[in-house]
CSV table of N, CA and C in Angstrom, one decimal:
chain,number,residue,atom,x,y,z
P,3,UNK,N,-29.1,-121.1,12.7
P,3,UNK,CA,-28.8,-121.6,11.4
P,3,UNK,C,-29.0,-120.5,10.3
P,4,UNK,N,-30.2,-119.9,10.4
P,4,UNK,CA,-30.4,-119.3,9.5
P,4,UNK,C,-29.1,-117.7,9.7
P,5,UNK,N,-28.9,-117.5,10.4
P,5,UNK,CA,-28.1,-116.2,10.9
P,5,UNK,C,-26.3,-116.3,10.2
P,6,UNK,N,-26.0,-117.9,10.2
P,6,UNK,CA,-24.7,-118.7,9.7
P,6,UNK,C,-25.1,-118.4,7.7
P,7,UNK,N,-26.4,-119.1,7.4
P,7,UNK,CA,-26.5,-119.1,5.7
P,7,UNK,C,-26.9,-117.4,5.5
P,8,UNK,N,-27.2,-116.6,6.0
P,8,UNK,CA,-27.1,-115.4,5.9
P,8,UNK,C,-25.6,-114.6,6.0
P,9,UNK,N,-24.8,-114.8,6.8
P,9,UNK,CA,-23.8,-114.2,6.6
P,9,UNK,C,-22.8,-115.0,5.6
P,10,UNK,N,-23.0,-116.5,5.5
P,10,UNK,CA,-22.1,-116.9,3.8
P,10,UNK,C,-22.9,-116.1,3.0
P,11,UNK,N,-23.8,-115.6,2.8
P,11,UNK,CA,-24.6,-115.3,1.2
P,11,UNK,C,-23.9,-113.9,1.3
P,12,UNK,N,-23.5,-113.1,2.5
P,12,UNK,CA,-23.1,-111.9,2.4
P,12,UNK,C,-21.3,-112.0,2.0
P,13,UNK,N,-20.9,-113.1,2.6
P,13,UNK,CA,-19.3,-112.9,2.0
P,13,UNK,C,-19.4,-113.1,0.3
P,14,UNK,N,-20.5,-114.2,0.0
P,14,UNK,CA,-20.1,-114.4,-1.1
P,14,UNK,C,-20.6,-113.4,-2.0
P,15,UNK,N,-21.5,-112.6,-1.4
P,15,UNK,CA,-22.0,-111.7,-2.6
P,15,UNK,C,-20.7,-110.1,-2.5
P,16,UNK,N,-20.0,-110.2,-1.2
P,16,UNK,CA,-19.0,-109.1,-1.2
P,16,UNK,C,-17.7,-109.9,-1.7
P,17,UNK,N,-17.5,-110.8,-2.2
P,17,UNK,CA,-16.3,-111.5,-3.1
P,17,UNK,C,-16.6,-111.7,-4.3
P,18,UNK,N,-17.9,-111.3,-4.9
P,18,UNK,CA,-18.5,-111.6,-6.3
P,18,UNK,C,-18.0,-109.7,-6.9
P,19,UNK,N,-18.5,-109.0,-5.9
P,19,UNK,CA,-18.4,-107.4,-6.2
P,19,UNK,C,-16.7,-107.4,-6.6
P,20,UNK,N,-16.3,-107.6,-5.2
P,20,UNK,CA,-14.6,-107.5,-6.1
P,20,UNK,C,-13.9,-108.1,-7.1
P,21,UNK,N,-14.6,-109.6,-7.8
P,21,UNK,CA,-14.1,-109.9,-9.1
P,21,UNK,C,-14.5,-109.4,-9.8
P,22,UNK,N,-15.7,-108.6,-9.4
P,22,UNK,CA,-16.5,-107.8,-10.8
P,22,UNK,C,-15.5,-106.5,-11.2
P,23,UNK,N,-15.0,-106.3,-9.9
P,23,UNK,CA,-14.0,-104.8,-10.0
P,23,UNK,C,-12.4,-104.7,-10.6
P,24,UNK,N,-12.2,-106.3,-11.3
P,24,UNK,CA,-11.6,-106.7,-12.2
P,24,UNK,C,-9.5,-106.2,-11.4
P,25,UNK,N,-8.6,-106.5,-11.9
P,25,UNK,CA,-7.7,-106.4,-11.2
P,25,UNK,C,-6.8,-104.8,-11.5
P,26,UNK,N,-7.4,-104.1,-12.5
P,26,UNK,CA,-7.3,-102.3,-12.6
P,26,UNK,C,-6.1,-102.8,-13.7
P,27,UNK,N,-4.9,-101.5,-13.9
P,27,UNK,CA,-4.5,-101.9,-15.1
P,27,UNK,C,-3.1,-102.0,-14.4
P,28,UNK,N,-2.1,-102.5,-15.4
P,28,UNK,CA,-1.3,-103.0,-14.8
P,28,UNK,C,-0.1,-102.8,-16.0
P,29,UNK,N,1.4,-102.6,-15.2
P,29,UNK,CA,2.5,-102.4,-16.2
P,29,UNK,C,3.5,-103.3,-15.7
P,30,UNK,N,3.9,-104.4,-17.2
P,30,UNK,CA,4.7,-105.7,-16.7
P,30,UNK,C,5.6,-104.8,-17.9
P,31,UNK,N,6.7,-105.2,-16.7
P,31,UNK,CA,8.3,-104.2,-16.8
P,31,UNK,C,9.3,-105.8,-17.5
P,32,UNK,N,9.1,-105.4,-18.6
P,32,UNK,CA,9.9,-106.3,-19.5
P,32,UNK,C,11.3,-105.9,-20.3
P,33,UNK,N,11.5,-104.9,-19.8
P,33,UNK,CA,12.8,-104.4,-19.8
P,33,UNK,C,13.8,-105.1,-19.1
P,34,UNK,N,15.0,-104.9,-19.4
P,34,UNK,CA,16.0,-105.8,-18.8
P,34,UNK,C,16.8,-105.2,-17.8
P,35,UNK,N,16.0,-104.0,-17.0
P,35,UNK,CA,16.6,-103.1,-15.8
P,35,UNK,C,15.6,-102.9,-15.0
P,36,UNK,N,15.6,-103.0,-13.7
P,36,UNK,CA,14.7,-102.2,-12.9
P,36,UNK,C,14.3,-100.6,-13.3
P,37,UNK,N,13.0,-100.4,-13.0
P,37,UNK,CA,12.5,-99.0,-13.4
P,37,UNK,C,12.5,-98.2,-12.0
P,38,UNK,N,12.7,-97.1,-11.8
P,38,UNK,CA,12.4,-96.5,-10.8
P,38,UNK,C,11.6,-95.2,-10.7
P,39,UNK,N,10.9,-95.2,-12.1
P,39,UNK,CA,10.1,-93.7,-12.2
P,39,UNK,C,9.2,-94.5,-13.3
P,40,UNK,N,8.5,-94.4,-13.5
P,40,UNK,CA,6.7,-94.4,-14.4
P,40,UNK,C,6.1,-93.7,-14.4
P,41,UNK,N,6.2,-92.1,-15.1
P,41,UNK,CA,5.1,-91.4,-15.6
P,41,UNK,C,4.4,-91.6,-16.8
P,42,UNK,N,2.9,-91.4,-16.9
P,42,UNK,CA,2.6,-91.1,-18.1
P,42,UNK,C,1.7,-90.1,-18.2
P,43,UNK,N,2.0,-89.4,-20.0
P,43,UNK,CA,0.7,-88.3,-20.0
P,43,UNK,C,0.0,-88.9,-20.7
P,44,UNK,N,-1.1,-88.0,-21.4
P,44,UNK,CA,-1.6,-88.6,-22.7
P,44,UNK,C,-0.9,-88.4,-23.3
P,45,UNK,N,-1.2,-89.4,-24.7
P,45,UNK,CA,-0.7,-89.2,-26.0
P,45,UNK,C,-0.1,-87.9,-26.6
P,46,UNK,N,1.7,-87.4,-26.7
P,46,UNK,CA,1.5,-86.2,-27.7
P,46,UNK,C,1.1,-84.5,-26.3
P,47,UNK,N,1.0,-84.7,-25.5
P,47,UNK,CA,0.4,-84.0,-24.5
P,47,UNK,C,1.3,-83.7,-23.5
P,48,UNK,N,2.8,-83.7,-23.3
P,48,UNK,CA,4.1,-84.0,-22.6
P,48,UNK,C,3.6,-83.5,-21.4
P,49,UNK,N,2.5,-83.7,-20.4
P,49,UNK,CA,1.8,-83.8,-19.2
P,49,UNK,C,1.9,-84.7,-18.4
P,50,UNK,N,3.4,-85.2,-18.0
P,50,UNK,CA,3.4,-86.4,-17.1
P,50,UNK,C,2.8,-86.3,-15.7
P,51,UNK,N,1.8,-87.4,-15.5
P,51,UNK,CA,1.5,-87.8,-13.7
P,51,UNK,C,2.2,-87.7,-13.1
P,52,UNK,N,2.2,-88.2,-12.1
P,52,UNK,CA,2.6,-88.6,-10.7
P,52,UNK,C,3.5,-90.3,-11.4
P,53,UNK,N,4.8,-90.6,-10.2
P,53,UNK,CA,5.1,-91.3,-10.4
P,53,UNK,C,4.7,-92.7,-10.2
P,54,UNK,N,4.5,-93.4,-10.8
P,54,UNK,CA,3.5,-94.6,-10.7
P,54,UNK,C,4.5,-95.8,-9.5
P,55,UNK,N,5.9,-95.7,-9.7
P,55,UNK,CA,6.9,-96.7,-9.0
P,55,UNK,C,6.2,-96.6,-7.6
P,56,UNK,N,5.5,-95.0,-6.9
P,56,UNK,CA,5.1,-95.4,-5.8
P,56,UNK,C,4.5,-95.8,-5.4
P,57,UNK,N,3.6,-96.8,-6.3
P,57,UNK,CA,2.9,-97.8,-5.7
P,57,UNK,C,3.3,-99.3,-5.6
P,58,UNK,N,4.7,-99.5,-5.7
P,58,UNK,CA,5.0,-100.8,-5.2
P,58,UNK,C,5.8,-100.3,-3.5
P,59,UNK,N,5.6,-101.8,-3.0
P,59,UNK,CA,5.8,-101.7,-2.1
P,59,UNK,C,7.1,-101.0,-1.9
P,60,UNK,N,8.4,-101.7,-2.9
P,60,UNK,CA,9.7,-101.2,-2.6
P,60,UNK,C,10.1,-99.8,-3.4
P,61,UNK,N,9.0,-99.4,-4.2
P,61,UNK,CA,9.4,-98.4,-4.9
P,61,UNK,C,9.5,-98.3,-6.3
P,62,UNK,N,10.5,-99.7,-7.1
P,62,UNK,CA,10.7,-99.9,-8.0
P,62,UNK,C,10.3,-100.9,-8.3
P,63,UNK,N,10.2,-101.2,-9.5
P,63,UNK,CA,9.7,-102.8,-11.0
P,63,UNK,C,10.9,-102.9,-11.6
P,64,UNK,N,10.9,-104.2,-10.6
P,64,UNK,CA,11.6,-105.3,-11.2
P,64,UNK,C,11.9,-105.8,-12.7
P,65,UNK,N,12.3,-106.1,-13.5
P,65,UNK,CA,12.5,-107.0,-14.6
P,65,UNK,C,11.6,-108.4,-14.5
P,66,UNK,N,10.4,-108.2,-15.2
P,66,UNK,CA,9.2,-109.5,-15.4
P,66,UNK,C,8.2,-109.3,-13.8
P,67,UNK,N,7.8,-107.9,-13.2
P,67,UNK,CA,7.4,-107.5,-12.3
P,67,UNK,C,6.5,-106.7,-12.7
P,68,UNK,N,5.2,-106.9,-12.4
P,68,UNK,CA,4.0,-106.5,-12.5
P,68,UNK,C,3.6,-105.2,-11.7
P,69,UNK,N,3.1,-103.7,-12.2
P,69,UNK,CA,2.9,-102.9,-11.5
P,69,UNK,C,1.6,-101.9,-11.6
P,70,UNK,N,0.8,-101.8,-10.3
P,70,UNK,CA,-0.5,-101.6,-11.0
P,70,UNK,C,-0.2,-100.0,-10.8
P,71,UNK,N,-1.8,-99.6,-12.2
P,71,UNK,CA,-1.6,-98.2,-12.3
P,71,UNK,C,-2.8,-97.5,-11.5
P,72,UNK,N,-2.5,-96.3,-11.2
P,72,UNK,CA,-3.8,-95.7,-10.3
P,72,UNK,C,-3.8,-94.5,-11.3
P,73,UNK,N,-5.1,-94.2,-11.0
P,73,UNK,CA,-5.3,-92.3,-11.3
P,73,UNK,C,-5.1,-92.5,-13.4
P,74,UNK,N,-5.1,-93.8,-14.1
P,74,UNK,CA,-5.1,-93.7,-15.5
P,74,UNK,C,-6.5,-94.2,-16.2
P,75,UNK,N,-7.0,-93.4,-16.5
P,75,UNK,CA,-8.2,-93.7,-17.6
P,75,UNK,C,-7.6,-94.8,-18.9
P,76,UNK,N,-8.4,-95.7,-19.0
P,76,UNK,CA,-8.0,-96.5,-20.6
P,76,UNK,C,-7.7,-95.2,-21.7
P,77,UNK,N,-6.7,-95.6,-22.6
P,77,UNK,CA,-6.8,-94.5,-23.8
P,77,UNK,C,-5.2,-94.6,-24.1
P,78,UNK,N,-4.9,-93.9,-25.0
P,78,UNK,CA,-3.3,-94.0,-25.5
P,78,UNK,C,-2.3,-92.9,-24.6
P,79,UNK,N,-1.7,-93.3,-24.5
P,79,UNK,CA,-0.5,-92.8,-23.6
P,79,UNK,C,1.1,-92.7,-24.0
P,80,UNK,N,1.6,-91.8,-23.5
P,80,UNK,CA,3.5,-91.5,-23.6
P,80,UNK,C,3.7,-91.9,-22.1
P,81,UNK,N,4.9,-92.4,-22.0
P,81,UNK,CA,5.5,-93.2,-20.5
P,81,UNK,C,6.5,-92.5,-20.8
P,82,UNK,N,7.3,-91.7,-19.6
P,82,UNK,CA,8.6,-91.6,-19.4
P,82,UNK,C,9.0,-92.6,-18.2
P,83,UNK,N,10.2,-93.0,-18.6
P,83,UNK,CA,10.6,-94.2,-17.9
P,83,UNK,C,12.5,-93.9,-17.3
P,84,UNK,N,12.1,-94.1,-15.9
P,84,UNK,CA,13.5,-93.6,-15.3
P,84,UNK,C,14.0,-94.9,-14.8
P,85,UNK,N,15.3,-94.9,-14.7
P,85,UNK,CA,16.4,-95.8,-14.3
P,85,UNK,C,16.9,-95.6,-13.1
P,86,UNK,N,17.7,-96.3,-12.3
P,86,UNK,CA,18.2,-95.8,-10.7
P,86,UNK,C,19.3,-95.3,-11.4
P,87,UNK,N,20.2,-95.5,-12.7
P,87,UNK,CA,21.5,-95.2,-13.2
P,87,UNK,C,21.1,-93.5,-13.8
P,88,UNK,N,19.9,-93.2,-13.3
P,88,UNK,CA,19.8,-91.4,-13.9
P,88,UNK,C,19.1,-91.5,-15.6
P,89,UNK,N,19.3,-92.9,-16.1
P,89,UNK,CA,18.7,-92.8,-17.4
P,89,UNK,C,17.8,-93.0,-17.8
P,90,UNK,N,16.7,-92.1,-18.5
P,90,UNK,CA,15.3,-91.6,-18.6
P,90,UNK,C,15.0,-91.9,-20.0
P,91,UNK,N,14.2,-92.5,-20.4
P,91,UNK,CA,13.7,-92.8,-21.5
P,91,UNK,C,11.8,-92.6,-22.0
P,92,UNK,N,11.8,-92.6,-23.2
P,92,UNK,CA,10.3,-92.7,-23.4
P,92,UNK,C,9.7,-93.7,-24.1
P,93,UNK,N,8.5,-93.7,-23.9
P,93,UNK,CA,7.6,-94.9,-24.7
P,93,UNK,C,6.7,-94.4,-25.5
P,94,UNK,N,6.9,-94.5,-26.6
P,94,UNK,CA,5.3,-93.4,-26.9
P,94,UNK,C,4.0,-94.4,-27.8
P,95,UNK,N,3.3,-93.8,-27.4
P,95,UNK,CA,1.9,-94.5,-28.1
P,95,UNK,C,1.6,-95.6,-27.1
P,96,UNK,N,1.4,-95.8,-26.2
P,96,UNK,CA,1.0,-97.2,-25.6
P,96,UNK,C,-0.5,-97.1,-25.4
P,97,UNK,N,-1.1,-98.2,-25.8
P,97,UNK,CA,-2.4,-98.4,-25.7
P,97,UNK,C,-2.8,-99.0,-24.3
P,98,UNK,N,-3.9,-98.5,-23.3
P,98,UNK,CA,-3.7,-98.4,-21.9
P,98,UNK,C,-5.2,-99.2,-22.3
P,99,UNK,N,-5.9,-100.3,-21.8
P,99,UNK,CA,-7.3,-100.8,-21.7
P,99,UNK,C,-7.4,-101.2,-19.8
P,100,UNK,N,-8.8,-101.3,-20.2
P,100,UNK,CA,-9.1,-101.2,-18.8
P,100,UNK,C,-9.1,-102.3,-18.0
P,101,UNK,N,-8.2,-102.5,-16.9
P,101,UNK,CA,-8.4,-103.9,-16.2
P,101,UNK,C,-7.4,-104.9,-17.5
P,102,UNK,N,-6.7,-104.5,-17.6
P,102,UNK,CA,-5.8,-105.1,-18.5
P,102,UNK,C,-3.8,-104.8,-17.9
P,103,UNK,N,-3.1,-105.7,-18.4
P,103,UNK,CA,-1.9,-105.4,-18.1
P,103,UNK,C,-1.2,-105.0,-19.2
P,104,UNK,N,-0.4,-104.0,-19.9
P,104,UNK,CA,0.3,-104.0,-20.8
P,104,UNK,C,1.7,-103.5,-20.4
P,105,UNK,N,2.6,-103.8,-21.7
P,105,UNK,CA,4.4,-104.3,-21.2
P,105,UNK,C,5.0,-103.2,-22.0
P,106,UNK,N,6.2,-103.1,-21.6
P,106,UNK,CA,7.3,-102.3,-22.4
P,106,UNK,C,8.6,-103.0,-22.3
P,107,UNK,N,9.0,-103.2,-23.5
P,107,UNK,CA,10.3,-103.9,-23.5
P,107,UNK,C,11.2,-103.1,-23.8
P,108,UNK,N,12.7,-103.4,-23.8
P,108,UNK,CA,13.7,-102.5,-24.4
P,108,UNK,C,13.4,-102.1,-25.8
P,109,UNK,N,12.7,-103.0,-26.7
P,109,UNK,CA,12.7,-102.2,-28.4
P,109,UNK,C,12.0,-100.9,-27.9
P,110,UNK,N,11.2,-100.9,-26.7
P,110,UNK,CA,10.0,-99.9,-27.0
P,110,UNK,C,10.9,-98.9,-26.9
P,111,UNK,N,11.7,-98.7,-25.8
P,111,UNK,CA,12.5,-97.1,-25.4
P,111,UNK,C,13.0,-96.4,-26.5
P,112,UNK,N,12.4,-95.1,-26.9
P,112,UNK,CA,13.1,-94.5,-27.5
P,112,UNK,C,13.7,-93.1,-26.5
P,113,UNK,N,14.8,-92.2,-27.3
P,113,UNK,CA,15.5,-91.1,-26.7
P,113,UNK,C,15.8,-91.3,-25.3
P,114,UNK,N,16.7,-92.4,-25.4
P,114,UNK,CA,17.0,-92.8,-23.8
P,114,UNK,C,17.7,-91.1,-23.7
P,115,UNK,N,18.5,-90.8,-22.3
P,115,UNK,CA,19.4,-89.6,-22.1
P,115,UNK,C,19.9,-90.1,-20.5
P,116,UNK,N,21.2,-89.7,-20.5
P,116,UNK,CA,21.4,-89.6,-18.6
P,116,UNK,C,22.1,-88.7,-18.4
């Protein structure tokens, strides 16, 4: 008995750790196109990452599709944002918090190009 209330106290204390680890940050694609590229640098710093699309399963974000970010510190950010149609746009100034999700809509794009 005691070996059974010992190992619930251990799931529940390694299921308490991961809600503490909160769900990281996250980019809801409110655009009215699928995205297929997500860089960002910092703010003003034209230093784009790695492409963020590859962390969904299929590659791209959907339209009202949620996509988490890796390798981004909270802080202000420029996004370049690619299209499967070749057309590349920016976002600038986005405020990035931690364990938070934040969106880009079409007002945000500016200097689309293809």
């Amino acid at each position: 008995m005691r070996w059974i209330l010992a190992s619930v106290a251990l799931l529940l204390a390694s299921g308490g750790e991961l809600a503490a680890q909160g769900k990281g940050i996250r980019l809801w694609n409110l655009t009215t196109s699928t995205i297929s590229g997500f860089e960002l640098s910092p703010a003003g710093k034209n230093s784009f990452g790695p492409n963020q699309t590859l962390n969904d399963k299929d590659k791209e974000v959907d339209h009202d599709e949620r996509l988490r970010i890796t390798g981004v510190e909270p802080g202000r950010y420029d996004a370049k944002v690619s299209y499967p149609d070749k057309r590349q746009c920016f976002v600038r100034n986005i405020e990035i918090k931690a364990d938070a999700v934040f969106s880009i809509a079409d007002k945000d794009l500016k200097d689309c190009k293809k």
